[in-house]
Short mmCIF file of C-alpha atoms in Angstrom, two decimals:
data_model
loop_
_atom_site.label_atom_id
_atom_site.label_comp_id
_atom_site.label_asym_id
_atom_site.label_seq_id
_atom_site.Cartn_x
_atom_site.Cartn_y
_atom_site.Cartn_z
CA MET A 1 -99.14 -21.10 70.49
CA THR A 2 -98.32 -19.94 67.03
CA THR A 3 -101.09 -18.21 65.18
CA SER A 4 -101.21 -18.70 61.46
CA VAL A 5 -101.32 -15.65 59.34
CA LYS A 6 -104.05 -15.75 56.79
CA ARG A 7 -102.67 -15.26 53.31
CA LYS A 8 -103.98 -12.26 51.55
CA LYS A 9 -105.88 -13.18 48.43
CA VAL A 10 -104.23 -11.69 45.39
CA THR A 11 -106.35 -11.08 42.35
CA VAL A 12 -105.11 -10.25 38.90
CA THR A 13 -106.90 -8.81 35.93
CA MET A 14 -107.85 -10.87 32.91
CA GLU A 15 -105.28 -8.92 30.91
CA GLN A 16 -102.52 -9.97 33.35
CA LYS A 17 -103.68 -13.59 33.10
CA LEU A 18 -103.57 -13.41 29.32
CA GLN A 19 -100.07 -11.92 29.40
CA ALA A 20 -98.93 -14.76 31.68
CA LEU A 21 -100.42 -17.33 29.31
CA PHE A 22 -98.74 -15.66 26.34
CA ARG A 23 -95.38 -15.80 28.16
CA ILE A 24 -95.81 -19.50 28.98
CA ASP A 25 -96.99 -20.23 25.43
CA ALA A 26 -93.98 -18.41 23.96
CA GLU A 27 -91.62 -20.29 26.27
CA ILE A 28 -93.10 -23.68 25.28
CA GLU A 29 -93.13 -22.76 21.57
CA ASN A 30 -89.50 -21.58 21.74
CA PHE A 31 -88.48 -24.80 23.49
CA CYS A 32 -90.30 -26.99 20.95
CA ALA A 33 -88.84 -25.04 18.01
CA LYS A 34 -85.36 -26.03 19.19
CA MET A 35 -86.27 -29.73 19.17
CA VAL A 36 -84.64 -31.17 16.09
CA SER A 37 -87.24 -33.89 15.59
CA ALA A 38 -90.97 -33.72 16.21
CA ASP A 39 -90.84 -37.41 17.26
CA SER A 40 -89.41 -36.34 20.59
CA LEU A 41 -92.25 -33.96 21.46
CA GLY A 42 -94.67 -36.78 22.23
CA ASN A 43 -92.35 -38.05 24.96
CA ARG A 44 -91.57 -34.70 26.61
CA HIS A 45 -93.49 -33.61 29.72
CA THR A 46 -91.30 -30.75 30.98
CA LEU A 47 -89.11 -27.95 29.65
CA ARG A 48 -86.09 -29.30 31.48
CA LYS A 49 -82.86 -28.97 29.52
CA PRO A 50 -79.97 -31.47 29.53
CA ASN A 51 -77.31 -30.94 32.18
CA ASN A 52 -74.73 -30.11 29.52
CA GLU A 53 -76.64 -28.37 26.74
CA ALA A 54 -73.54 -27.66 24.64
CA LEU A 55 -72.50 -31.33 24.72
CA ASP A 56 -76.02 -32.43 23.83
CA GLU A 57 -76.09 -30.15 20.77
CA ALA A 58 -72.49 -30.90 19.72
CA LEU A 59 -73.16 -34.61 19.56
CA TYR A 60 -76.34 -34.05 17.56
CA ILE A 61 -74.58 -31.82 15.01
CA TRP A 62 -71.87 -34.47 14.62
CA PHE A 63 -74.51 -37.20 14.32
CA CYS A 64 -76.41 -35.33 11.57
CA GLN A 65 -73.24 -34.75 9.57
CA GLN A 66 -72.31 -38.43 9.70
CA ARG A 67 -75.80 -39.60 8.74
CA GLU A 68 -75.92 -37.16 5.83
CA GLN A 69 -72.71 -38.75 4.52
CA GLY A 70 -74.07 -42.27 5.05
CA VAL A 71 -71.46 -43.16 7.67
CA PRO A 72 -72.33 -46.29 9.70
CA LEU A 73 -73.03 -45.41 13.34
CA SER A 74 -73.53 -47.39 16.52
CA GLY A 75 -74.29 -46.59 20.13
CA VAL A 76 -70.70 -47.37 21.12
CA THR A 77 -69.41 -44.89 18.51
CA LEU A 78 -71.71 -42.15 19.80
CA GLN A 79 -70.66 -42.79 23.39
CA ALA A 80 -67.00 -42.43 22.42
CA ILE A 81 -67.67 -39.19 20.51
CA ALA A 82 -69.70 -37.82 23.44
CA ILE A 83 -66.76 -38.41 25.80
CA LYS A 84 -64.45 -36.70 23.30
CA PHE A 85 -66.73 -33.62 23.05
CA ASN A 86 -67.09 -33.52 26.84
CA GLU A 87 -63.31 -33.25 27.15
CA LYS A 88 -63.16 -30.47 24.53
CA LEU A 89 -65.94 -28.61 26.36
CA LYS A 90 -64.09 -29.12 29.70
CA GLY A 91 -67.11 -30.88 31.15
CA ASP A 92 -67.49 -33.13 34.19
CA SER A 93 -64.41 -35.36 34.38
CA THR A 94 -66.55 -38.25 35.68
CA PHE A 95 -68.85 -38.20 32.63
CA ALA A 96 -68.92 -41.69 31.08
CA ALA A 97 -71.64 -41.40 28.41
CA SER A 98 -73.52 -44.36 29.88
CA VAL A 99 -76.12 -46.40 28.03
CA GLY A 100 -78.81 -44.59 30.03
CA TRP A 101 -77.41 -41.17 29.06
CA LEU A 102 -77.33 -42.21 25.40
CA SER A 103 -80.92 -43.48 25.58
CA ARG A 104 -82.11 -40.13 27.02
CA TRP A 105 -80.15 -38.25 24.35
CA LYS A 106 -81.81 -40.29 21.59
CA ASN A 107 -85.26 -39.66 23.11
CA ARG A 108 -84.62 -35.92 23.34
CA HIS A 109 -83.85 -35.76 19.63
CA GLY A 110 -86.42 -38.30 18.46
CA ILE A 111 -83.82 -40.58 16.90
CA ARG A 112 -85.71 -43.65 15.82
CA GLU A 113 -82.70 -45.87 15.13
CA LEU A 114 -78.94 -45.75 14.89
CA GLY A 115 -78.22 -48.84 12.85
CA VAL A 116 -76.66 -48.07 9.47
CA SER A 117 -74.62 -51.10 8.54
CA GLY A 118 -71.76 -51.34 6.09
CA ASP A 119 -73.73 -53.93 4.12
CA ILE A 120 -76.50 -51.38 3.52
CA LEU A 121 -73.98 -48.74 2.45
CA SER A 122 -72.31 -51.06 -0.03
CA GLY A 123 -75.73 -52.03 -1.39
CA ASP A 124 -76.83 -48.52 -2.40
CA ASN A 125 -77.36 -49.46 -6.03
CA VAL A 126 -79.25 -52.63 -5.12
CA ALA A 127 -81.47 -50.71 -2.67
CA SER A 128 -82.20 -47.97 -5.21
CA GLU A 129 -83.12 -50.47 -7.94
CA ASP A 130 -85.40 -52.30 -5.52
CA PHE A 131 -87.10 -49.05 -4.50
CA LYS A 132 -87.57 -47.95 -8.13
CA THR A 133 -89.59 -51.12 -8.77
CA LYS A 134 -91.69 -50.55 -5.64
CA PHE A 135 -92.13 -46.88 -6.55
CA GLU A 136 -93.58 -47.59 -10.01
CA LYS A 137 -95.93 -50.22 -8.52
CA PHE A 138 -97.05 -47.71 -5.88
CA ILE A 139 -97.76 -45.05 -8.52
CA SER A 140 -99.75 -47.55 -10.58
CA ASP A 141 -101.70 -48.93 -7.61
CA GLU A 142 -102.57 -45.43 -6.36
CA ASP A 143 -103.38 -44.20 -9.88
CA LEU A 144 -101.25 -41.09 -9.50
CA MET A 145 -100.19 -38.69 -12.25
CA PRO A 146 -96.78 -36.94 -12.37
CA CYS A 147 -98.40 -33.69 -11.21
CA GLN A 148 -99.46 -35.46 -7.98
CA ILE A 149 -95.97 -36.71 -7.08
CA PHE A 150 -93.61 -34.34 -5.26
CA ASN A 151 -90.09 -34.23 -3.90
CA ALA A 152 -88.49 -31.80 -1.44
CA ASP A 153 -84.94 -31.81 -0.14
CA LYS A 154 -83.00 -29.50 2.12
CA THR A 155 -79.61 -28.12 1.14
CA GLY A 156 -77.15 -25.70 2.72
CA LEU A 157 -76.09 -22.52 0.96
CA ASN A 158 -72.93 -20.72 2.05
CA PHE A 159 -74.21 -17.45 0.65
CA LYS A 160 -71.00 -15.41 0.87
CA MET A 161 -68.61 -18.15 -0.20
CA LEU A 162 -66.30 -17.19 -3.06
CA PRO A 163 -63.69 -19.16 -5.04
CA LYS A 164 -61.35 -20.55 -2.40
CA LYS A 165 -57.98 -21.05 -4.03
CA THR A 166 -56.63 -17.98 -5.79
CA LEU A 167 -59.14 -15.44 -4.43
CA ALA A 168 -58.77 -16.61 -0.83
CA SER A 169 -55.00 -16.33 -0.99
CA LYS A 170 -55.25 -12.84 -2.47
CA LEU A 171 -57.69 -11.70 0.24
CA ASP A 172 -55.35 -13.11 2.89
CA SER A 173 -52.57 -10.90 1.55
CA VAL A 174 -54.61 -7.70 1.47
CA ALA A 175 -56.86 -8.15 4.50
CA LYS A 176 -55.00 -9.02 7.69
CA GLY A 177 -57.02 -11.47 9.74
CA HIS A 178 -59.39 -12.22 6.84
CA LYS A 179 -61.39 -15.36 7.48
CA GLU A 180 -63.46 -17.20 4.92
CA LYS A 181 -67.11 -16.30 5.24
CA LYS A 182 -69.15 -19.22 6.56
CA GLU A 183 -72.50 -17.52 6.72
CA ARG A 184 -75.10 -20.02 5.59
CA VAL A 185 -78.78 -20.68 5.26
CA THR A 186 -80.70 -23.87 4.60
CA LEU A 187 -82.96 -24.02 1.54
CA LEU A 188 -85.92 -26.32 0.93
CA PRO A 189 -86.74 -26.58 -2.79
CA CYS A 190 -89.86 -28.56 -3.70
CA SER A 191 -91.69 -29.33 -6.96
CA ASN A 192 -93.79 -32.00 -8.61
CA ALA A 193 -92.68 -34.52 -11.24
CA SER A 194 -94.43 -32.69 -14.08
CA GLY A 195 -92.55 -29.47 -13.28
CA ASP A 196 -95.67 -27.31 -13.29
CA LEU A 197 -95.87 -26.68 -9.55
CA LYS A 198 -92.76 -25.21 -7.98
CA PHE A 199 -93.14 -24.01 -4.40
CA PRO A 200 -91.51 -20.79 -3.21
CA LEU A 201 -88.19 -21.63 -1.56
CA LEU A 202 -88.18 -22.00 2.19
CA VAL A 203 -85.08 -20.24 3.56
CA ILE A 204 -83.92 -21.00 7.11
CA GLY A 205 -81.59 -18.45 8.68
CA LYS A 206 -80.14 -18.04 12.17
CA SER A 207 -81.92 -14.90 13.31
CA ALA A 208 -85.63 -14.60 14.01
CA LYS A 209 -85.47 -10.81 13.53
CA PRO A 210 -82.81 -9.87 10.97
CA ARG A 211 -82.23 -6.14 10.80
CA ALA A 212 -82.49 -6.31 7.03
CA PHE A 213 -86.18 -7.23 7.38
CA LYS A 214 -87.09 -4.27 9.57
CA ASN A 215 -90.28 -2.58 8.25
CA VAL A 216 -90.50 -5.20 5.46
CA ASN A 217 -93.77 -6.95 4.59
CA MET A 218 -92.52 -10.54 4.93
CA SER A 219 -95.49 -12.03 3.07
CA ALA A 220 -94.55 -9.99 -0.02
CA LEU A 221 -91.02 -11.43 -0.26
CA PRO A 222 -90.34 -13.91 -3.11
CA ALA A 223 -89.24 -16.67 -0.70
CA GLN A 224 -90.43 -17.83 2.72
CA TYR A 225 -88.16 -17.11 5.68
CA THR A 226 -87.96 -18.79 9.06
CA SER A 227 -85.22 -19.26 11.62
CA GLN A 228 -83.41 -21.83 13.74
CA LYS A 229 -80.42 -20.93 15.89
CA SER A 230 -77.98 -22.89 13.70
CA ALA A 231 -79.89 -22.25 10.44
CA TRP A 232 -80.74 -25.94 10.24
CA MET A 233 -83.92 -27.73 9.32
CA ASN A 234 -85.75 -29.29 12.26
CA GLY A 235 -88.93 -31.27 12.77
CA ASN A 236 -91.01 -28.31 13.88
CA ILE A 237 -90.05 -26.17 10.88
CA PHE A 238 -90.69 -28.98 8.41
CA LYS A 239 -94.04 -29.83 9.98
CA ASN A 240 -95.18 -26.20 9.86
CA TRP A 241 -94.10 -25.91 6.23
CA PHE A 242 -95.94 -29.13 5.31
CA PHE A 243 -99.28 -28.13 6.84
CA GLU A 244 -99.15 -24.37 6.27
CA THR A 245 -97.61 -24.27 2.77
CA PHE A 246 -97.42 -27.65 1.06
CA VAL A 247 -100.92 -28.92 1.85
CA PRO A 248 -102.98 -25.76 1.06
CA THR A 249 -100.94 -24.95 -2.07
CA THR A 250 -101.28 -28.52 -3.34
CA LYS A 251 -105.02 -28.55 -2.68
CA THR A 252 -105.49 -25.34 -4.66
CA PHE A 253 -103.34 -26.69 -7.51
CA LEU A 254 -105.27 -29.99 -7.70
CA LYS A 255 -108.59 -28.15 -7.63
CA GLN A 256 -107.50 -26.04 -10.59
CA LYS A 257 -106.50 -29.24 -12.40
CA LYS A 258 -109.90 -30.77 -11.54
CA LEU A 259 -108.09 -33.65 -9.82
CA PRO A 260 -108.94 -35.33 -6.50
CA GLU A 261 -107.15 -34.09 -3.37
CA LYS A 262 -104.55 -36.81 -3.54
CA ALA A 263 -100.77 -36.25 -3.59
CA VAL A 264 -97.59 -37.79 -2.19
CA LEU A 265 -94.45 -35.96 -1.12
CA PHE A 266 -91.29 -38.09 -1.16
CA ILE A 267 -88.48 -36.99 1.16
CA ASP A 268 -85.33 -38.57 2.58
CA ASN A 269 -85.47 -40.27 5.94
CA ALA A 270 -83.31 -37.66 7.68
CA PRO A 271 -83.29 -37.37 11.49
CA CYS A 272 -84.61 -33.79 11.26
CA HIS A 273 -87.88 -34.93 9.63
CA PRO A 274 -90.97 -35.89 11.64
CA SER A 275 -92.27 -39.43 11.21
CA GLU A 276 -94.54 -40.30 8.28
CA ASN A 277 -97.66 -40.61 10.44
CA GLU A 278 -97.25 -36.98 11.58
CA LEU A 279 -97.22 -35.68 8.01
CA ARG A 280 -100.63 -36.46 6.59
CA ASP A 281 -103.73 -34.44 5.70
CA GLY A 282 -106.34 -36.76 4.23
CA GLU A 283 -104.91 -38.18 1.00
CA ILE A 284 -102.02 -35.70 0.94
CA TYR A 285 -99.14 -37.31 2.78
CA VAL A 286 -95.40 -38.03 3.01
CA LYS A 287 -93.45 -41.16 2.16
CA PHE A 288 -89.78 -41.68 3.00
CA LEU A 289 -87.12 -42.73 0.53
CA PRO A 290 -84.91 -45.59 1.76
CA PRO A 291 -81.65 -44.66 3.54
CA ASN A 292 -78.49 -44.13 1.48
CA VAL A 293 -80.11 -43.85 -1.95
CA THR A 294 -80.87 -40.13 -2.07
CA SER A 295 -77.75 -39.21 -4.04
CA LEU A 296 -78.64 -41.86 -6.61
CA ILE A 297 -82.36 -41.37 -7.17
CA GLN A 298 -83.76 -38.44 -5.18
CA PRO A 299 -85.00 -35.98 -7.85
CA MET A 300 -83.78 -32.76 -6.20
CA ASP A 301 -80.28 -34.26 -6.09
CA GLN A 302 -80.29 -34.95 -9.83
CA GLY A 303 -79.26 -31.50 -11.00
CA VAL A 304 -82.02 -29.33 -9.50
CA ILE A 305 -80.18 -28.17 -6.38
CA GLU A 306 -76.94 -27.89 -8.31
CA THR A 307 -78.59 -25.68 -10.96
CA THR A 308 -80.18 -23.47 -8.29
CA LYS A 309 -76.83 -22.91 -6.56
CA ARG A 310 -75.03 -22.27 -9.85
CA LEU A 311 -77.59 -19.62 -10.80
CA TYR A 312 -77.38 -18.10 -7.31
CA ARG A 313 -73.60 -17.73 -7.53
CA LYS A 314 -73.87 -16.00 -10.89
CA LYS A 315 -76.50 -13.62 -9.56
CA LEU A 316 -74.38 -12.94 -6.48
CA ILE A 317 -71.47 -11.83 -8.66
CA MET A 318 -73.74 -9.67 -10.82
CA PHE A 319 -75.06 -8.04 -7.64
CA LEU A 320 -71.51 -7.34 -6.41
CA LEU A 321 -70.59 -5.93 -9.82
CA GLU A 322 -73.60 -3.59 -9.74
CA GLN A 323 -72.59 -2.46 -6.25
CA GLN A 324 -69.04 -1.85 -7.44
CA GLU A 325 -70.24 0.27 -10.36
CA ALA A 326 -72.42 2.31 -7.99
CA ASN A 327 -69.62 2.59 -5.36
CA PRO A 328 -66.29 2.48 -7.26
CA LEU A 329 -64.24 3.53 -4.23
CA VAL A 330 -65.54 0.75 -1.95
CA ASN A 331 -63.20 -2.24 -1.49
CA PHE A 332 -64.22 -5.83 -2.15
CA MET A 333 -64.73 -6.89 1.48
CA ASP A 334 -67.06 -3.93 2.11
CA LEU A 335 -69.01 -4.85 -1.02
CA LEU A 336 -69.49 -8.34 0.39
CA LYS A 337 -70.94 -6.85 3.58
CA LYS A 338 -73.79 -5.44 1.52
CA VAL A 339 -75.04 -9.00 0.97
CA THR A 340 -77.70 -9.14 3.70
CA ILE A 341 -80.16 -11.93 4.34
CA LYS A 342 -82.76 -9.92 2.42
CA THR A 343 -80.40 -9.74 -0.56
CA VAL A 344 -79.95 -13.50 -0.34
CA LEU A 345 -83.72 -14.07 -0.35
CA TYR A 346 -84.12 -12.10 -3.57
CA LEU A 347 -81.08 -13.63 -5.30
CA VAL A 348 -81.92 -17.21 -4.40
CA ALA A 349 -85.58 -16.71 -5.37
CA GLU A 350 -84.46 -15.43 -8.78
CA ALA A 351 -82.14 -18.43 -9.10
CA TRP A 352 -84.96 -20.87 -8.21
CA GLU A 353 -87.23 -19.13 -10.70
CA GLY A 354 -84.53 -19.72 -13.33
CA VAL A 355 -84.71 -23.52 -12.90
CA LYS A 356 -86.70 -24.60 -15.95
CA PRO A 357 -89.67 -27.03 -15.88
CA GLU A 358 -87.76 -29.44 -18.14
CA THR A 359 -84.94 -29.56 -15.56
CA LEU A 360 -87.47 -30.49 -12.89
CA GLN A 361 -89.09 -33.11 -15.14
CA LYS A 362 -85.81 -34.75 -16.11
CA SER A 363 -84.69 -34.94 -12.48
CA TRP A 364 -87.22 -37.77 -11.96
CA LYS A 365 -85.83 -40.02 -14.70
CA LYS A 366 -83.50 -41.99 -12.41
CA LEU A 367 -86.26 -42.75 -9.93
CA TRP A 368 -89.05 -43.06 -12.51
CA PRO A 369 -87.55 -44.19 -15.85
CA ASN A 370 -91.03 -44.73 -17.34
CA ILE A 371 -92.42 -41.37 -16.27
CA PRO A 372 -94.94 -40.11 -18.86
CA GLN A 373 -92.95 -37.93 -21.21
CA GLU A 374 -93.46 -34.20 -21.48
CA ASN A 375 -91.85 -32.12 -24.19
CA TYR A 376 -88.33 -32.30 -22.85
CA ARG A 377 -85.90 -29.74 -24.16
CA ARG A 378 -82.20 -29.61 -23.63
CA ASP A 379 -81.47 -27.45 -20.58
CA GLU A 380 -78.64 -25.43 -22.04
CA THR A 381 -76.11 -23.89 -19.73
CA THR A 382 -73.35 -23.76 -22.27
CA SER A 383 -69.64 -23.59 -21.70
CA ASN A 384 -69.72 -20.29 -23.63
CA GLU A 385 -72.05 -18.84 -20.97
CA ASP A 386 -69.63 -19.91 -18.24
CA THR A 387 -66.72 -18.41 -20.19
CA ASP A 388 -68.56 -15.09 -20.48
CA PHE A 389 -69.34 -15.19 -16.77
CA ILE A 390 -65.70 -15.85 -15.85
CA GLN A 391 -64.79 -12.67 -17.69
CA VAL A 392 -67.50 -10.76 -15.78
CA PHE A 393 -66.22 -12.17 -12.48
CA GLN A 394 -62.68 -11.02 -13.23
CA GLU A 395 -63.96 -7.47 -13.66
CA LEU A 396 -64.61 -7.31 -9.91
CA GLU A 397 -62.11 -5.21 -7.97
CA GLY A 398 -59.28 -7.47 -6.82
CA CYS A 399 -60.46 -10.49 -8.85
CA ALA A 400 -58.58 -10.02 -12.11
CA GLU A 401 -56.02 -12.67 -11.20
CA VAL A 402 -58.49 -15.31 -10.03
CA GLU A 403 -57.93 -18.38 -12.16
CA ALA A 404 -60.65 -19.44 -14.61
CA ASN A 405 -60.59 -23.05 -13.37
CA ASP A 406 -61.14 -21.87 -9.80
CA ILE A 407 -64.14 -19.77 -10.84
CA SER A 408 -65.60 -22.59 -12.95
CA GLU A 409 -65.22 -25.06 -10.08
CA TRP A 410 -66.91 -22.57 -7.74
CA ILE A 411 -69.83 -21.96 -10.13
CA ASN A 412 -70.57 -25.64 -10.64
CA GLY A 413 -69.62 -26.97 -7.20
CA ASP A 414 -72.29 -28.39 -4.91
CA ASN A 415 -70.74 -29.75 -1.76
CA ASP A 416 -73.25 -28.72 0.92
CA VAL A 417 -76.08 -31.20 1.18
CA GLY A 418 -78.06 -29.52 3.91
CA HIS A 419 -75.88 -29.61 6.97
CA GLN A 420 -72.76 -27.52 7.32
CA VAL A 421 -69.83 -29.92 7.61
CA LEU A 422 -67.89 -28.73 10.64
CA SER A 423 -64.75 -30.01 12.25
CA ASP A 424 -65.00 -31.18 15.86
CA ASP A 425 -63.49 -27.91 17.11
CA GLU A 426 -65.89 -25.86 14.96
CA ILE A 427 -68.82 -27.85 16.35
CA VAL A 428 -67.66 -27.12 19.91
CA ASN A 429 -67.22 -23.39 19.22
CA ALA A 430 -70.61 -23.15 17.49
CA CYS A 431 -72.36 -24.86 20.42
CA ILE A 432 -70.68 -22.65 23.02
CA GLU A 433 -71.75 -19.54 21.07
CA ASN A 434 -75.33 -20.84 20.72
CA ILE A 435 -75.62 -21.55 24.43
CA GLU A 436 -74.16 -18.18 25.46
CA ILE A 437 -76.18 -16.14 22.94
CA GLU A 438 -79.70 -17.10 21.87
CA VAL A 439 -79.23 -16.20 18.21
CA ASP A 440 -82.74 -17.27 17.22
CA SER A 441 -84.38 -14.72 19.51
CA SER A 442 -82.14 -11.74 18.78
CA GLU A 443 -81.54 -9.42 15.89
CA ASP A 444 -78.54 -9.63 13.59
CA GLU A 445 -75.68 -7.25 14.14
CA ASP A 446 -75.81 -3.99 12.25
CA ASP A 447 -75.02 -4.90 8.65
CA GLY A 448 -74.98 -1.42 7.23
CA THR A 449 -78.49 -1.57 5.85
CA ASP A 450 -80.77 1.45 5.99
CA GLN A 451 -82.91 1.13 9.13
CA SER A 452 -85.24 4.01 8.25
CA THR A 453 -88.87 3.41 7.43
CA GLY A 454 -88.16 4.11 3.77
CA PRO A 455 -89.59 6.70 1.38
CA THR A 456 -92.96 8.32 2.07
CA HIS A 457 -95.95 7.58 -0.14
CA GLY A 458 -95.38 10.87 -1.94
CA GLU A 459 -91.68 10.16 -2.52
CA ALA A 460 -92.45 6.66 -3.78
CA ALA A 461 -95.05 8.04 -6.20
CA ALA A 462 -92.51 10.51 -7.57
CA MET A 463 -89.93 7.72 -8.00
CA LEU A 464 -92.43 5.57 -9.89
CA GLU A 465 -93.27 8.53 -12.11
CA GLN A 466 -89.57 8.83 -12.95
CA LEU A 467 -89.35 5.11 -13.64
CA MET A 468 -92.35 5.34 -15.98
CA THR A 469 -90.65 8.16 -17.89
CA TYR A 470 -87.39 6.19 -18.08
CA PHE A 471 -88.83 2.87 -19.24
CA GLU A 472 -91.17 4.46 -21.78
CA LYS A 473 -88.05 5.51 -23.68
CA GLN A 474 -86.39 2.08 -23.66
CA SER A 475 -86.89 -0.09 -26.74
CA GLU A 476 -86.74 -3.33 -24.69
CA THR A 477 -89.66 -2.34 -22.43
CA SER A 478 -92.88 -4.31 -22.91
CA SER A 479 -96.41 -3.00 -22.50
CA ALA A 480 -96.95 -5.45 -19.59
CA GLU A 481 -94.01 -3.93 -17.72
CA LEU A 482 -95.32 -0.39 -18.23
CA LEU A 483 -98.77 -1.44 -17.05
CA THR A 484 -97.22 -2.97 -13.92
CA LEU A 485 -95.43 0.30 -13.17
CA ARG A 486 -98.64 2.21 -13.78
CA ARG A 487 -100.58 -0.03 -11.40
CA LEU A 488 -97.89 0.43 -8.72
CA ARG A 489 -97.97 4.20 -9.20
CA HIS A 490 -101.77 4.18 -8.91
CA ARG A 491 -101.63 2.08 -5.73
CA THR A 492 -99.03 4.42 -4.21
CA ALA A 493 -101.19 7.45 -4.99
CA LYS A 494 -104.19 5.81 -3.28
CA LEU A 495 -102.11 5.04 -0.21
CA ARG A 496 -100.93 8.65 -0.11
CA GLN A 497 -104.50 9.97 -0.34
CA SER A 498 -105.62 7.58 2.41
CA SER A 499 -102.79 8.64 4.74
CA LEU A 500 -103.54 12.33 4.13
CA LYS A 501 -107.22 11.79 5.00
CA GLN A 502 -106.24 9.98 8.21
CA LYS A 503 -103.82 12.77 9.10
CA ASN A 504 -106.49 15.43 8.59
CA ILE A 505 -108.98 13.50 10.77
CA THR A 506 -106.41 13.11 13.54
CA GLU A 507 -105.50 16.81 13.45
CA PHE A 508 -109.20 17.74 13.52
CA PHE A 509 -109.79 15.88 16.79
CA LYS A 510 -106.61 17.32 18.29
CA SER A 511 -107.75 20.89 17.65
#
């Protein structure tokens, strides 16, 4: 007769229980953050991953790229592409991309529909004209003012990309093994139709903990930063931005205007966006633009994104020129390494700040021809300014022979609409890397930035004192700028006094 052994009751402390809950919560949150569409969350009951995670992601990247370009897709096409990627990934030779597999793949990514017919694509202009009529009726029926109508659109920024033709060939000759930089982030610019509310840019990078942000107060940065392992927009990120940034900021703005809490955000119907019914807070809600009309009538695509990128590229070159002047012996490739994600945040925020209200207002004219007129002024980015900039660019070490046409094309180019366009082989390599290394939960590689905690309060106060002395002697300095420096110096002095008091108290109890 076998006697059963009574299990010993194991008890854990409340702290251990909390730690276990935190671990489970973090695991669920991390899993959900990787879901590209929030639509799929309502159908998920477990954290189970697909059998071939790299294949699953490769097909989705390919799908997004095709949809962004308005390419007609069908289930049969996706099945064929899935088989092709499976071969490239050296997957199971019996894999057939069945209808059932495709259905599960669509559910995982919250893809509502695949049908994009050729008739719809050829009818872009007809669809946009039809929507413009419906849009004006909607605005009239809802009694909305331009300041209550918003648009946001994602766009990719290859933040280290330089003129490809002449500069790339020169770098190839001087740097053996040089490869074009493909480091990118996704930006989300958003503003209203009156141009008087422009949200801070949302910047999506690959790393959750970039080394460049170590010891940095993230809330003080001029742009918002979040991460996704491929630096792409997904449903979870957009939903968080909508409820945590768009809604409260809009409510505050409307209250200041003495207007009711009523506003509409128009966005494209991209697969990475949650459904309309998930994006609503009272009378502040989202409406989708029709498919395949965004390039024709979406406001952010009517010069706003292009202007932001043009200004960013100019500021990038000015930054590199400043670095060259400070480090004349450093070669060009090493200068480029100094462009960290923190640098990008500052440069792109300055570029976004440089987009004028009249540019934002005019961007609505194609969608809303009868928009109430503001005092439009000509947004002048003259050819003379570009000519001057080309000369500045050619002052960079190794760039004297870069052709003016190449630089001009680079300044004004805008060929990344939110998803990095990768070849099939690049998609496969990117997915293998993402599966092997969880980029979104690790820190960036050492980028040469100073990892120290920075100057002490006393050192910072002394620096500000020097800055005060310097700017007081400059004829261009305004009284407002001097007062800002004075306030910063005063704040630093208070922080120093506070830290000294705390240090004395600590030493007292130690003695």
